[in-house]
Amino acid sequence: LGKECGSEWRPVPLSSSSSSLKKRMTRRDGEKHRNATYDPARIDRIMSIDGMKHEYETWQASYADDPIWREYSTRAPPVKRVWPLYGINVPTLIGSVFRRQTKRYARDEPSTGLKLDKHCTVDHPCFEVKNGVVKEVPHRTPQADDPNVPADEMTFGTRASGDGTVAYWSLRWPVAWRGEEGAATAAAAGKIDVDDPLEVEGAGHRDILEKSPCIAAVLSECCSRPVRYVEVMLEGMA
């Protein structure tokens, strides 16, 4: 998204019985926090900002600095062929919006300097931001057409969202394996064959298993095609 301008606070409607002091404080705070600029941040930066030193070091050692994870986490699996099959165009969470917390400690709650900014509004036509949660929007969120081209040559003509659980490009990522080596046979390695993905419109992360396109695709891979016509030849009758 890059930097986004928006509103981080909006006044809560007060009843007619509210005191004049509370009304003045609400109006003042609304004017003070009306405009804001939001910067995108990865999880490691959020942990650093929030003073999560132990958690950050654990994450760094277990993932970022782990040589096996760095080498194989996004590489193609050792198979001959992959056919991606997933649902698309369901509103899908891809991030959250946080703000500084003025009250650092609260009873029976984790200590943190950040809290979900439930009142923020970000005017981005391709994403939905509601109650501090950022979601991909069906048929509107731009997606890269081909991840295998250089960044300066990428086009974003595809408009889609994920399956309600996994973001769109995480679902489509296997197409990035085209050309990578997979275990074609035990004796020799070969290039992995990645078929064009089958994207099932409106199918969720779990209910895709009951969708007709999914069932038909699985049967076509596992079973022989049924015979539609049977030819019977009668050579003679006694």
Short mmCIF file of C-alpha atoms in Angstrom, two decimals, residues 21-142:
data_model
loop_
_atom_site.label_atom_id
_atom_site.label_comp_id
_atom_site.label_asym_id
_atom_site.label_seq_id
_atom_site.Cartn_x
_atom_site.Cartn_y
_atom_site.Cartn_z
CA LEU A 21 -16.93 19.35 29.73
CA LYS A 22 -17.11 15.89 28.11
CA LYS A 23 -18.50 17.40 24.92
CA ARG A 24 -15.65 19.94 24.78
CA MET A 25 -13.04 17.22 25.41
CA THR A 26 -14.54 15.04 22.70
CA ARG A 27 -14.54 17.89 20.18
CA ARG A 28 -10.96 18.86 21.07
CA ASP A 29 -9.64 15.30 20.77
CA GLY A 30 -11.43 14.86 17.45
CA GLU A 31 -9.75 17.95 16.02
CA LYS A 32 -6.38 16.91 17.45
CA HIS A 33 -6.36 13.40 16.00
CA ARG A 34 -8.46 13.84 12.89
CA ASN A 35 -5.69 13.44 10.27
CA ALA A 36 -2.93 10.84 10.24
CA THR A 37 -0.47 9.17 7.90
CA TYR A 38 -0.09 5.41 8.18
CA ASP A 39 3.19 3.69 7.36
CA PRO A 40 3.30 0.00 6.38
CA ALA A 41 5.36 -2.13 8.76
CA ARG A 42 6.41 -5.78 8.84
CA ILE A 43 5.91 -7.93 11.90
CA ASP A 44 9.57 -7.61 12.95
CA ARG A 45 9.29 -3.81 13.03
CA ILE A 46 6.09 -3.98 15.05
CA MET A 47 7.81 -6.21 17.62
CA SER A 48 10.73 -3.78 17.80
CA ILE A 49 8.45 -0.76 18.26
CA ASP A 50 6.51 -2.52 21.01
CA GLY A 51 9.60 -3.54 22.96
CA MET A 52 9.14 -7.27 22.35
CA LYS A 53 12.87 -8.06 22.54
CA HIS A 54 12.54 -11.71 23.59
CA GLU A 55 9.85 -12.46 21.00
CA TYR A 56 11.85 -10.68 18.31
CA GLU A 57 15.00 -12.68 19.06
CA THR A 58 12.99 -15.93 19.03
CA TRP A 59 11.44 -15.04 15.68
CA GLN A 60 14.83 -14.05 14.28
CA ALA A 61 16.52 -17.26 15.38
CA SER A 62 13.69 -19.63 14.43
CA TYR A 63 12.82 -18.15 11.04
CA ALA A 64 14.81 -15.26 9.62
CA ASP A 65 18.24 -16.67 10.55
CA ASP A 66 17.43 -20.34 10.11
CA PRO A 67 19.35 -21.56 7.02
CA ILE A 68 16.93 -24.40 6.24
CA TRP A 69 13.88 -22.15 6.46
CA ARG A 70 15.53 -19.45 4.35
CA GLU A 71 16.55 -21.98 1.71
CA TYR A 72 13.42 -24.09 1.40
CA SER A 73 10.41 -22.19 2.77
CA THR A 74 9.32 -20.82 -0.62
CA ARG A 75 10.98 -23.33 -2.97
CA ALA A 76 9.09 -25.85 -5.07
CA PRO A 77 8.37 -29.22 -3.43
CA PRO A 78 10.14 -32.35 -4.76
CA VAL A 79 7.31 -33.42 -7.06
CA LYS A 80 6.83 -33.67 -10.82
CA ARG A 81 3.64 -31.67 -11.14
CA VAL A 82 1.50 -29.17 -9.20
CA TRP A 83 -2.05 -28.08 -9.98
CA PRO A 84 -3.11 -25.16 -7.72
CA LEU A 85 -6.78 -25.31 -6.76
CA TYR A 86 -8.29 -22.69 -4.47
CA GLY A 87 -11.20 -20.33 -3.88
CA ILE A 88 -11.11 -16.62 -4.64
CA ASN A 89 -13.06 -13.38 -4.20
CA VAL A 90 -13.99 -13.72 -0.56
CA PRO A 91 -13.10 -10.74 1.72
CA THR A 92 -9.72 -11.70 3.21
CA LEU A 93 -7.78 -10.18 6.10
CA ILE A 94 -4.28 -9.08 5.10
CA GLY A 95 -3.30 -6.65 7.87
CA SER A 96 -4.24 -4.48 10.82
CA VAL A 97 -3.93 -0.80 11.72
CA PHE A 98 -2.42 0.08 15.10
CA ARG A 99 -2.01 3.29 17.04
CA ARG A 100 -0.03 4.26 20.13
CA GLN A 101 -1.74 3.42 23.38
CA THR A 102 -1.86 6.19 25.95
CA LYS A 103 -2.64 3.81 28.81
CA ARG A 104 0.22 1.32 28.92
CA TYR A 105 -0.91 -1.01 31.70
CA ALA A 106 -4.32 -2.51 32.32
CA ARG A 107 -5.34 -5.24 34.74
CA ASP A 108 -5.51 -8.79 33.28
CA GLU A 109 -4.34 -7.57 29.86
CA PRO A 110 -0.98 -7.99 28.09
CA SER A 111 1.38 -5.04 28.41
CA THR A 112 1.69 -3.28 25.06
CA GLY A 113 2.27 0.19 23.69
CA LEU A 114 0.02 -0.38 20.67
CA LYS A 115 -3.65 -1.05 20.21
CA LEU A 116 -5.92 -1.75 17.28
CA ASP A 117 -7.10 1.54 15.79
CA LYS A 118 -10.77 0.64 15.48
CA HIS A 119 -11.79 4.17 14.49
CA CYS A 120 -9.36 4.67 11.62
CA THR A 121 -10.51 5.33 8.08
CA VAL A 122 -8.21 4.94 5.10
CA ASP A 123 -9.48 6.05 1.73
CA HIS A 124 -8.05 3.32 -0.45
CA PRO A 125 -10.47 2.22 -3.20
CA CYS A 126 -9.01 -1.26 -3.54
CA PHE A 127 -8.96 -2.34 0.11
CA GLU A 128 -11.47 -2.29 2.94
CA VAL A 129 -10.46 -0.94 6.34
CA LYS A 130 -13.02 -1.52 9.08
CA ASN A 131 -12.50 -1.66 12.85
CA GLY A 132 -8.75 -1.49 12.29
CA VAL A 133 -8.68 -4.56 10.03
CA VAL A 134 -7.48 -4.35 6.41
CA LYS A 135 -9.08 -6.75 3.93
CA GLU A 136 -8.75 -7.60 0.26
CA VAL A 137 -11.94 -6.77 -1.63
CA PRO A 138 -13.47 -9.20 -4.16
CA HIS A 139 -12.97 -8.09 -7.79
CA ARG A 140 -11.25 -4.86 -6.67
CA THR A 141 -7.89 -5.49 -5.00
CA PRO A 142 -5.03 -5.30 -7.57
#
